[in-house]
Short mmCIF file of C-alpha atoms and ligand atoms in Angstrom, two decimals:
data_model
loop_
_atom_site.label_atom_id
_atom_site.label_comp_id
_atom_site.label_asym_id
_atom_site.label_seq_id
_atom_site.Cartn_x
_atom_site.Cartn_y
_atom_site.Cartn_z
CA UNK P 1 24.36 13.19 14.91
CA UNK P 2 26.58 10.32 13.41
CA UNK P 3 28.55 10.45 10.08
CA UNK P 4 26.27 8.83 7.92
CA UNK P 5 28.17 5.10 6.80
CA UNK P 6 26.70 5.83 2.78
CA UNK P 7 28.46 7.71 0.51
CA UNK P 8 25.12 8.35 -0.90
CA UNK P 9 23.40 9.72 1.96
CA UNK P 10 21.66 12.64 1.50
CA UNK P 11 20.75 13.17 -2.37
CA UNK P 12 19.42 9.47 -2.39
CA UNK P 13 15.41 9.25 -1.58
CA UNK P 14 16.53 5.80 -0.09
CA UNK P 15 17.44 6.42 3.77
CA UNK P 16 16.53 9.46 5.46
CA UNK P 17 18.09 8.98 9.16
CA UNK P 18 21.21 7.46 8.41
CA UNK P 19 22.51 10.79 10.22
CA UNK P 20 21.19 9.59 13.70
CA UNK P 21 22.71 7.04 15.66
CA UNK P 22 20.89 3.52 15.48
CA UNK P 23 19.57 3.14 18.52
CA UNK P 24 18.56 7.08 18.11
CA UNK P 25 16.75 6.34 15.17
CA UNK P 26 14.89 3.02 17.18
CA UNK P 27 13.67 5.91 19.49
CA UNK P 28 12.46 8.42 16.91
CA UNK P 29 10.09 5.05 15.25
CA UNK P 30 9.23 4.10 18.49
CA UNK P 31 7.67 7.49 19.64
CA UNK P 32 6.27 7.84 16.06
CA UNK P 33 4.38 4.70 16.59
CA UNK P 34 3.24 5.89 20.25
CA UNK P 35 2.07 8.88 19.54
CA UNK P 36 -0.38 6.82 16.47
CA UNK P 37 -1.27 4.21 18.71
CA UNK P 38 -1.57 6.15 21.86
CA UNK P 39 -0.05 3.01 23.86
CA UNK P 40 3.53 2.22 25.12
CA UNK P 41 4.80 -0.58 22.43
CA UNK P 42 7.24 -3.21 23.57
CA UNK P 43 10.88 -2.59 20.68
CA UNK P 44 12.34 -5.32 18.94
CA UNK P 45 15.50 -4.20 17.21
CA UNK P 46 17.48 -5.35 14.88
CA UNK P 47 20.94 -6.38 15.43
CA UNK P 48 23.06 -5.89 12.53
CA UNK P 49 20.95 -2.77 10.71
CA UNK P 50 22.93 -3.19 7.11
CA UNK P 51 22.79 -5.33 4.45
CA UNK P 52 19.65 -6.58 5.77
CA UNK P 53 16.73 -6.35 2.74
CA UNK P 54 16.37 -9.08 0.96
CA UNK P 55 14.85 -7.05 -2.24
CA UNK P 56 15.82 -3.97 -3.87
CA UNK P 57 14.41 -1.94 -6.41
CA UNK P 58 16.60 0.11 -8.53
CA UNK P 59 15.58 2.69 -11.87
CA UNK P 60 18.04 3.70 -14.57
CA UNK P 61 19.01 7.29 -15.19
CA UNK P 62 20.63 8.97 -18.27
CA UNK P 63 23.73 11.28 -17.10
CA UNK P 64 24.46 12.70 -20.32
CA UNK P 65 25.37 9.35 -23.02
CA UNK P 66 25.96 7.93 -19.82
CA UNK P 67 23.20 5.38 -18.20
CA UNK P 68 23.20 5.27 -13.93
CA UNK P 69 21.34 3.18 -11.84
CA UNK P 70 20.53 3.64 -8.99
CA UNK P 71 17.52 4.84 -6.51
CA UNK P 72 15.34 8.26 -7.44
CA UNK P 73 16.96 11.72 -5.30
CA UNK P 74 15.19 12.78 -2.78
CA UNK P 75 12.38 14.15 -3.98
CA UNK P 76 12.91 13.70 -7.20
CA UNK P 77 10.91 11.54 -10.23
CA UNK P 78 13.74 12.20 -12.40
CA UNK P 79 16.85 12.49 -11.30
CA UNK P 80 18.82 9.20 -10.02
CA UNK P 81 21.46 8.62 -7.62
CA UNK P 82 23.95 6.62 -9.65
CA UNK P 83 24.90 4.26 -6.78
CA UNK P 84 27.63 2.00 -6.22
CA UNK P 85 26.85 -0.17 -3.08
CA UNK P 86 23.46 0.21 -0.89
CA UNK P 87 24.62 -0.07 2.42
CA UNK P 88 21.12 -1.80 3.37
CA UNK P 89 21.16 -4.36 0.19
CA UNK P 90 23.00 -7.84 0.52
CA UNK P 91 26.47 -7.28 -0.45
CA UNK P 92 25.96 -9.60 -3.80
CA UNK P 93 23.44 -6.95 -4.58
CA UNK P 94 25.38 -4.32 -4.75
CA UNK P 95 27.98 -6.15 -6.86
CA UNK P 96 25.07 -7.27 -9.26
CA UNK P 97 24.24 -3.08 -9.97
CA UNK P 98 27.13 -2.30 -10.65
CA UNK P 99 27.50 -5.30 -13.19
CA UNK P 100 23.97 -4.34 -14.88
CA UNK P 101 24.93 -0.79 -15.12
CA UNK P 102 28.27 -1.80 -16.83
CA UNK P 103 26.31 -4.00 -18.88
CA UNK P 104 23.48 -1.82 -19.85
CA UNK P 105 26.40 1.02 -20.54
CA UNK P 106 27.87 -1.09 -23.09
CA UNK P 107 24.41 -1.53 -24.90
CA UNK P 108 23.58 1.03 -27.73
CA UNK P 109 20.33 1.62 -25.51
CA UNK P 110 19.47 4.61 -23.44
CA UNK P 111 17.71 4.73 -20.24
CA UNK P 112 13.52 5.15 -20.16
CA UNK P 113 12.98 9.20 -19.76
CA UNK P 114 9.77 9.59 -17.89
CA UNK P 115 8.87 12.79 -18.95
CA UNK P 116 9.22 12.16 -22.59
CA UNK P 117 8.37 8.11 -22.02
CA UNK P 118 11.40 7.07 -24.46
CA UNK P 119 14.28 4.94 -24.26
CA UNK P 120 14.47 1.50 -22.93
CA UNK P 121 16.25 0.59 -19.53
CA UNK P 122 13.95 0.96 -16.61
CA UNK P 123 14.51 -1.00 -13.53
CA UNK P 124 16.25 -3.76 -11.96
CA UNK P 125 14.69 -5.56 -8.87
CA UNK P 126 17.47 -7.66 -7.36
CA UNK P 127 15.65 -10.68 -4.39
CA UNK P 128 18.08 -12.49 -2.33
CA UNK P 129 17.77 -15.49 -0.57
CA UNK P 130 19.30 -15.39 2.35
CA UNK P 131 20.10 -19.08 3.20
CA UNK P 132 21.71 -19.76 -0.27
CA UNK P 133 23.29 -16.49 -0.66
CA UNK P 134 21.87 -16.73 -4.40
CA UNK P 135 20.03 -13.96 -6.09
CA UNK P 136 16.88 -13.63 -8.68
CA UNK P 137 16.96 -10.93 -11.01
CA UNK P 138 13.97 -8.94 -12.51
CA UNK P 139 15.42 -6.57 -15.53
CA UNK P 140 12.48 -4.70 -16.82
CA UNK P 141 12.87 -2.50 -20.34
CA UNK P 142 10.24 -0.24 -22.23
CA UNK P 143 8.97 -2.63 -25.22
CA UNK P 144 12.09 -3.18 -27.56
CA UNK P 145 14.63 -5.62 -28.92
CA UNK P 146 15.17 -9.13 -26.73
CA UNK P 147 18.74 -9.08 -27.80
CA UNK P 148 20.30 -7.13 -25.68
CA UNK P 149 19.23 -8.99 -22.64
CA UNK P 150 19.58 -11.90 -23.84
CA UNK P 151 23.30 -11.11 -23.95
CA UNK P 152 23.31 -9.13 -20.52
CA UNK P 153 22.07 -12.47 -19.09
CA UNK P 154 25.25 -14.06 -20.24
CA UNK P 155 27.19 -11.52 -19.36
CA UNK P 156 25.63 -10.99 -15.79
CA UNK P 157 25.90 -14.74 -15.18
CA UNK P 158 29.66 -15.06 -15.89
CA UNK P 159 30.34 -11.95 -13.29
CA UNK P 160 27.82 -12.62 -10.61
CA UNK P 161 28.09 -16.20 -9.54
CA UNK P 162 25.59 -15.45 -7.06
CA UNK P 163 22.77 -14.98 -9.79
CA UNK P 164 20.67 -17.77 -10.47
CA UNK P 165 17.76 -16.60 -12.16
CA UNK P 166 17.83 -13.96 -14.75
CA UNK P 167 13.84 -12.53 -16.08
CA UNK P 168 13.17 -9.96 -18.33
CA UNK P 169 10.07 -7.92 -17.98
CA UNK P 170 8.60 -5.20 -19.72
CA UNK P 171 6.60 -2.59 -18.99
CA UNK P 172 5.06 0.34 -21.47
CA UNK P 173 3.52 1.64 -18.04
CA UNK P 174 3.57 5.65 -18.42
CA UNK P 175 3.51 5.81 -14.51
CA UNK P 176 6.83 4.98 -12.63
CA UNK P 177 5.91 1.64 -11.37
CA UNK P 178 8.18 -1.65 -11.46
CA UNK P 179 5.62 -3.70 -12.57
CA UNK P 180 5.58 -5.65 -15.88
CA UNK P 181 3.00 -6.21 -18.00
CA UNK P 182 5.28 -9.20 -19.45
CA UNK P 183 7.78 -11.69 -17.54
CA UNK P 184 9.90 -13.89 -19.50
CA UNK P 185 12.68 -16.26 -17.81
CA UNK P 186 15.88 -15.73 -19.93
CA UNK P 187 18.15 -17.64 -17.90
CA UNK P 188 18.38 -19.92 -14.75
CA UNK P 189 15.68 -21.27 -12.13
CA UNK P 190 12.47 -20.57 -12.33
CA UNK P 191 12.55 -20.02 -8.44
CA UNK P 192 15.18 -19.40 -5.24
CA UNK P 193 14.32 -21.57 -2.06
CA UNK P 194 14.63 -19.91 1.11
CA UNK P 195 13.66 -20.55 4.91
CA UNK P 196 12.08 -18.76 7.82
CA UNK P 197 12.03 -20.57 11.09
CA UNK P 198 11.39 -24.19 10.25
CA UNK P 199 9.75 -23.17 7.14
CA UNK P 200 11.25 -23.67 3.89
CA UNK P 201 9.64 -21.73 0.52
CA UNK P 202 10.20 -21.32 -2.82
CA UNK P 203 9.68 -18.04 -4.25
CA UNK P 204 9.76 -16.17 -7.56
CA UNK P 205 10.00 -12.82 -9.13
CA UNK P 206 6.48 -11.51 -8.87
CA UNK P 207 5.49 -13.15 -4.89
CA UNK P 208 5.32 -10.82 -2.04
CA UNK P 209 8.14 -11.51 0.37
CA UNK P 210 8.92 -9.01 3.58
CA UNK P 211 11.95 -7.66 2.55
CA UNK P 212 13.77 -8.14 6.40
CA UNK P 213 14.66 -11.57 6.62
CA UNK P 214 16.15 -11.63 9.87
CA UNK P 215 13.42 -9.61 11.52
CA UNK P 216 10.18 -11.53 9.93
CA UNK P 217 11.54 -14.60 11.35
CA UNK P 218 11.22 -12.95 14.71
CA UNK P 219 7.51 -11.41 14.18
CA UNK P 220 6.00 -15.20 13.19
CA UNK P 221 7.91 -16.56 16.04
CA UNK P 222 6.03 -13.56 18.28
CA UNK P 223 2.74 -14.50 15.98
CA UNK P 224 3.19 -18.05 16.83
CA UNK P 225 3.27 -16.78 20.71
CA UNK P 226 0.78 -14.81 20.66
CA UNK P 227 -1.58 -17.37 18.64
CA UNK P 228 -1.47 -19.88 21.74
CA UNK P 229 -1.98 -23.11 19.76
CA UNK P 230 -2.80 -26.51 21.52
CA UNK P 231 -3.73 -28.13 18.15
CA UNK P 232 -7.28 -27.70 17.98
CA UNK P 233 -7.58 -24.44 16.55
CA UNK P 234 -9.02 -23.25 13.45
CA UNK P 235 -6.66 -20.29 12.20
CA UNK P 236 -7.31 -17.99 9.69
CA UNK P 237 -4.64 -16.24 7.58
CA UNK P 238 -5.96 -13.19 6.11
CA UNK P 239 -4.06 -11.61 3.70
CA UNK P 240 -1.35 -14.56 3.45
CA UNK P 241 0.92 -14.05 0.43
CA UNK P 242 2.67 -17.24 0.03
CA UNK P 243 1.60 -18.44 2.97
CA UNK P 244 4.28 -18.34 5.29
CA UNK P 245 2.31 -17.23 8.57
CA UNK P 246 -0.04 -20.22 7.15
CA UNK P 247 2.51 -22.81 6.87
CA UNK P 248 4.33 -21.75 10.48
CA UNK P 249 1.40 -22.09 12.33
CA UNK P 250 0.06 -25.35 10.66
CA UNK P 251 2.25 -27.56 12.57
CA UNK P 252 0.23 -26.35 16.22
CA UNK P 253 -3.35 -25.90 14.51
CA UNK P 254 -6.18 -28.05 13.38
CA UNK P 255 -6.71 -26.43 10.09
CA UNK P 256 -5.13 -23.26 8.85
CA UNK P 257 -7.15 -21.08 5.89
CA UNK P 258 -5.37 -18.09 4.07
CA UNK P 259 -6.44 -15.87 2.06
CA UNK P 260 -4.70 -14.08 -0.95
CA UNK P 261 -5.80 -11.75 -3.99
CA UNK P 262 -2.89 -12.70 -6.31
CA UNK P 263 -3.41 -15.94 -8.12
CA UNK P 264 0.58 -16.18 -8.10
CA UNK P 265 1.03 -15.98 -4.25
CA UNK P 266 -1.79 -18.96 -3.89
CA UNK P 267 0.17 -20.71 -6.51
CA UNK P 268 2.98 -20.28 -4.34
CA UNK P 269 1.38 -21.04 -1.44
CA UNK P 270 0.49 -24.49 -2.23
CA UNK P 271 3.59 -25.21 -3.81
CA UNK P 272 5.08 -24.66 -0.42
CA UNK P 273 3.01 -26.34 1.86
CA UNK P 274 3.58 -29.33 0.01
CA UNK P 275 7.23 -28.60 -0.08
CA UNK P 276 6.81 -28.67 4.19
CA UNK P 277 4.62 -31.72 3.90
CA UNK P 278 1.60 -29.86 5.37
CA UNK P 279 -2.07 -31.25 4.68
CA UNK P 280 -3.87 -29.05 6.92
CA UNK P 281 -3.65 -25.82 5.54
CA UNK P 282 -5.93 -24.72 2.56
CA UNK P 283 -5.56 -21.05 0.37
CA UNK P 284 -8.49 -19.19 -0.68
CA UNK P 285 -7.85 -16.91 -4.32
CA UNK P 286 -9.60 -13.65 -3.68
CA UNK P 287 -10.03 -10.40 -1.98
CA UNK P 288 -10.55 -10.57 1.89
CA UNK P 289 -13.63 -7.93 1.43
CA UNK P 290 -15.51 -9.76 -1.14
CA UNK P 291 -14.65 -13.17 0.88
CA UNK P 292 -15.87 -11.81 4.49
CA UNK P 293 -19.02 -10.46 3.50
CA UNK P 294 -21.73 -12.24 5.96
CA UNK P 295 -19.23 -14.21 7.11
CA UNK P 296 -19.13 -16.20 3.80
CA UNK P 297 -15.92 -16.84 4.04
CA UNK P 298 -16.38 -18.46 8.02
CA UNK P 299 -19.38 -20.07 7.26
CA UNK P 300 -17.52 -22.46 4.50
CA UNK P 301 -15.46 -23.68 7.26
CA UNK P 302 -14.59 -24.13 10.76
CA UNK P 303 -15.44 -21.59 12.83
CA UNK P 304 -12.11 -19.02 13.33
CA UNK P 305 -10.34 -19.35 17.17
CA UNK P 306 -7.65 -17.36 15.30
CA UNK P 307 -7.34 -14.71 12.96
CA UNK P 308 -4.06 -13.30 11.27
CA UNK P 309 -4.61 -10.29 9.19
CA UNK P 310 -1.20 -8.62 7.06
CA UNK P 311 -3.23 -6.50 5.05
CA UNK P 312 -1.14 -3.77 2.87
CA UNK P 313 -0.27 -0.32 3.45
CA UNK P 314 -4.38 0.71 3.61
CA UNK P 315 -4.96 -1.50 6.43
CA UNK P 316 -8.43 -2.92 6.78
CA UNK P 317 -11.22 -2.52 4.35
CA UNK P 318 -14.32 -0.92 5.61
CA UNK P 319 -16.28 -3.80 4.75
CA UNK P 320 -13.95 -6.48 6.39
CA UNK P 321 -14.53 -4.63 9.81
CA UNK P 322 -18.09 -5.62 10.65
CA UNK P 323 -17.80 -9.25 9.37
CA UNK P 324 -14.69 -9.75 11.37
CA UNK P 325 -15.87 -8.33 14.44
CA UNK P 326 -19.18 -10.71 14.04
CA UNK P 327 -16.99 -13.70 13.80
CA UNK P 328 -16.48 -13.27 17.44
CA UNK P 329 -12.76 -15.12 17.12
CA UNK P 330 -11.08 -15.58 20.46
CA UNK P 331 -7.84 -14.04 19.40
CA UNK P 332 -6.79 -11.37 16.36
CA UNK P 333 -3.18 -10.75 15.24
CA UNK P 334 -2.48 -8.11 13.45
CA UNK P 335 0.57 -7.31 11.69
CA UNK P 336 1.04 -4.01 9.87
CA UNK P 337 3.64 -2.07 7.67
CA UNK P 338 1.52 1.29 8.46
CA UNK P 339 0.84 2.20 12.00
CA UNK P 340 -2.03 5.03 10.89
CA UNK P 341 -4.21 2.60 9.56
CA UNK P 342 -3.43 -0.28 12.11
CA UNK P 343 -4.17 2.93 14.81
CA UNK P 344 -7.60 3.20 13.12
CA UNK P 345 -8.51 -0.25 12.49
CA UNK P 346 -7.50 -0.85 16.34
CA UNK P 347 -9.98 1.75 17.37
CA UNK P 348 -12.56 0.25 15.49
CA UNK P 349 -11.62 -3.43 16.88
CA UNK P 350 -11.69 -2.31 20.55
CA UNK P 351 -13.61 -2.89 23.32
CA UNK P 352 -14.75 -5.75 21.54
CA UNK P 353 -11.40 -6.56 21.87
CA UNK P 354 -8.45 -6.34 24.23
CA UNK P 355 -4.88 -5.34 23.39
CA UNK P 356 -2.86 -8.25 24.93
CA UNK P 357 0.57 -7.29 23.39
CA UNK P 358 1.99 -4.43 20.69
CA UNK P 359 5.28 -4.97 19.45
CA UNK P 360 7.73 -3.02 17.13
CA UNK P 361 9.65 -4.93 14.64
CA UNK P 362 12.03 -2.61 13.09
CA UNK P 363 12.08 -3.78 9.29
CA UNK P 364 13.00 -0.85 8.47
CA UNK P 365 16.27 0.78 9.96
CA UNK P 366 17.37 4.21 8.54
CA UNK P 367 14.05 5.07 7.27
CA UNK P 368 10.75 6.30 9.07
CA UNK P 369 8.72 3.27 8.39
CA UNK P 370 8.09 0.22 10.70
CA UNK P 371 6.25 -2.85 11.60
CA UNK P 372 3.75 -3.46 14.17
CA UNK P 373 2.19 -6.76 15.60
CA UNK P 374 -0.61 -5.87 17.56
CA UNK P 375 -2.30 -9.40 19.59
CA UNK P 376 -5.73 -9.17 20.76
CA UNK P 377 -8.35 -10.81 22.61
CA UNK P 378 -11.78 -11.09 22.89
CA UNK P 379 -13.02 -8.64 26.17
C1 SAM X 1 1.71 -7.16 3.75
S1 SAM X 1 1.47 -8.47 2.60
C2 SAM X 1 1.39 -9.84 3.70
C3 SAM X 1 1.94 -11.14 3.17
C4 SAM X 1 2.17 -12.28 4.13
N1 SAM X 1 1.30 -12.25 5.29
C5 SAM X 1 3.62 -12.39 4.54
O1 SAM X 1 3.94 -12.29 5.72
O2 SAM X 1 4.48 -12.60 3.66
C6 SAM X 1 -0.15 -8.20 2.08
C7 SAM X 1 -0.67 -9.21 1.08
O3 SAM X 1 -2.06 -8.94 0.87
C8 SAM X 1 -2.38 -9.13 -0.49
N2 SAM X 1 -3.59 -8.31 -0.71
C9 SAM X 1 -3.68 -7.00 -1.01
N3 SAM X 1 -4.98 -6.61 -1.03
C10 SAM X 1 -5.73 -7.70 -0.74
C11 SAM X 1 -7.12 -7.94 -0.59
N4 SAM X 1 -7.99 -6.94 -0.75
N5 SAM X 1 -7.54 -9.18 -0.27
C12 SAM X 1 -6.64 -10.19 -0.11
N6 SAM X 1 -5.30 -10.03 -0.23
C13 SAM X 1 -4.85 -8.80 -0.53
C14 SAM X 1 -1.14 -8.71 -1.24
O4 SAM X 1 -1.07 -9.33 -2.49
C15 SAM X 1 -0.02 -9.17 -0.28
O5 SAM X 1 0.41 -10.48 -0.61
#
C-alpha cells in the first residue's frame, strides 16, 4: 500500500488502484488477464504511468449555486468530484478544466441535473495531441442559448494557449452519455495532427483514438511483428477506426482493406492515407458482421494472409466467427480492450488456430482494465 499521488483518490470513480504500488498494480492486471485467458501472457508496461491519456471525459456538477467539473464519485450517477488536476490527463488538460469550470461559473447557467434533466452544462471532452502539445475541445450543453459559448471560446482561447479547436455539441440525451446529437466548430481547426510510429493522422472530435499514446505505438509496432510482412500480403483491418493499424502496415503489404462502421472514421481514414502518401490501402463503410457474411467481404478482394480485428468492448460478433474461421487466413491478430470476450472468442478460434504470442499492453494504469494482443496462426 502506497499513498495514493491524487488528491482525489478515493471519492473519484476515475482510478481505483492508485493505492497499490505500480508495478503491484501491473501484477494484479496481469493475473486478472491469466486467470481469463488461462495462458501465461508476456507484460508490457508502461514507463511513466501519469499524464499519459490522450482524452478525457469530464461531467459538470451543481454544488449548491456553485457548478464543479469533474469525473462522477465512485459509484455515483450524480454526484461529481469537483477536480482540479487528473493525475493521468496531459498536464494542459488539467489547466483547460479548471479554465472551463471558471468559465462556466461565471455564466448565469447551471449544470444539467440528471434526475430532473434541467439545466445546461454537461460535459467537456478534452483530446490531446501528443506531438504538438495542442488540445481539441468538445463542450457539450443541454439545448439552449449559443451565447455563452461563444464567449467561453474566447475566453478559453486567451487562457489556454494550448487549445486549438474549440466545438460545441449538444445533447438532449436523457441517458448520461457524451454524445451529441449536434457538433458545431466555434473556434479554431477543424482537426489536430498527430503521429504514431511513422504514421502521421489527423483527427477530430468525434474519431476513435486509443487514449494511451505512448503504449499504442508499442502494440502496432508488436502488430507489425507479429504480421510478418514480405510485401505480398493481403491484410485485412477489421474494425479499423481511422485506420492507423491500416496505414502502419501498408508500407510492408500488397494491399491493406479496413473496415469501419462510422462514416466519420472512414472519412478519416482516407484523409490520412493520403496524408502518408499510401495508394494501397482501401476502407470499407460498414459493420464487420453484415460485411463477412459468406465471405462477401473476402470474395470482393484478395484473398486475406492477414487479419487484424480491434473490435469494441463485446468482442466478436457471433456471426463474424464462422466466416472468419472459413477464410482460412494464415495469421489473426487480435487486439482487445476486454480480455472476457477476447477469452471467448479465442476459444472459439482455436485449434483451428495456434496462439503464437499474447501480450499485455497496459493502457490503462491505476484502473482494472487492460489491453491484449493475442497473434495467431493457422494449426
Ligand atoms: C477498439 S476500436 C479500434 C480502432 C482502431 N483499430 C485503432 O486502433 O484506433 C473499435 C472500432 O470498431 C468500430 N466498430 C464498432 N462496432 C463495429 C462493427 N460492428 N463493425 C465495424 N466496426 C465497428 C468502432 O467505431 C471503433 O472505431
Amino acid at each position: 500500500m502506497i499513498t495514493p499521488k491524487c488528491r482525489h483518490f478515493g471519492p473519484c470513480g476515475g482510478c481505483s488502484l492508485q493505492h497499490l504500488e505500480y508495478g503491484e498494480q501491473v501484477e494484479h492486471r496481469r493475473s486478472l488477464v491469466v486467470a481469463l485467458l488461462e495462458k501465461e501472457v508476456e507484460v508490457v508496461p508502461m514507463e511513466n504511468p501519469w499524464n499519459h491519456r490522450s482524452k478525457m471525459e469530464f461531467t459538470f456538477g451543481q454544488e449548491g449555486g456553485r457548478v464543479t467539473l469533474g469525473l462522477h464519485q465512485k459509484g455515483s450517477y450524480q454526484r461529481i468530484v469537483d477536480i482540479e488536476q487528473c493525475e493521468i490527463a496531459h498536464p494542459e488538460v488539467s489547466r483547460l478544466l479548471c479554465a472551463i469550470r471558471e468559465a462556466a461559473g461565471r455564466s448565469a447557467l447551471s449544470s444539467y441535473n440528471n434526475r430532473r434533466h434541467e439545466g445546461f452544462w454537461r460535459y467537456a471532452v478534452a483530446r490531446v495531441s501528443r506531438s504538438t502539445g495542442e488540445l481539441l475541445l468538445v463542450l457539450m450543453t443541454n439545448e439552449g442559448p449559443r451565447a455563452p459559448l461563444l464567449a467561453m471560446a474566447e475566453e478559453l482561447a486567451a487562457e489556454v494557449p494550448a487549445l486549438k479547436s474549440f466545438y460545441w455539441g449538444v445533447t438532449a440525451k436523457l441517458s448520461d452519455v457524451a454524445q451529441p446529437d449536434r457538433l458545431e466548430r466555434l473556434w479554431g481547426a477543424e482537426t489536430l495532427e498527430d503521429s504514431v510510429g511513422a504514421v502521421r493522422y489527423r483527427f477530430g472530435p468525434s474519431n476513435f483514438l486509443q487514449p494511451n499514446h505512448a503504449l499504442v505505438e508499442k502494440a502496432y509496432a508488436a502488430i507489425r511483428t507479429g504480421a510478418g510482412l514480405t510485401g505480398q500480403e493481403a491484410v485485412y483491418d477489421l474494425y479499423c477506426g481511422i485506420g492507423l493499424i491500416s496505414l502502419s502496415l501498408a508500407g510492408g503489404a500488397k494491399t491493406v482493406c479496413g473496415v469501419e462502421s462510422e462514416p466519420e472514421n472512414i472519412d478519416f481514414a482516407e484523409r490520412n492515407a493520403s496524408l502518408n502518401g499510401i495508394s494501397n490501402a482501401e476502407f470499407i463503410c460498414g459493420r464487420v458482421e453484415d460485411l463477412i457474411k459468406g465471405r462477401a467481404l473476402f470474395r470482393g478482394g484478395p484473398a486475406p494472409d492477414v487479419i487484424v480485428l480491434d473490435p469494441p468492448r463485446v468482442g466478436l460478433h457471433k456471426e463474424v466467427l464462422l466466416p472468419l474461421l472459413e477464410a482460412r487466413a494464415p495469421r489473426l491478430i487480435y487486439m482487445s480492450c476486454n480480455p472476457a470476450s477476447l477469452a471467448r472468442d479465442l476459444k472459439a478460434l482455436t485449434p483451428a488456430y495456434r496462439i503464437e504470442s499474447l501480450k499485455m499492453f497496459d493502457f490503462f494504469p491505476h484502473t482494472e482494465h487492460t489491453e491484449v494482443l493475442a497473434v495467431l496462426t493457422r494449426s
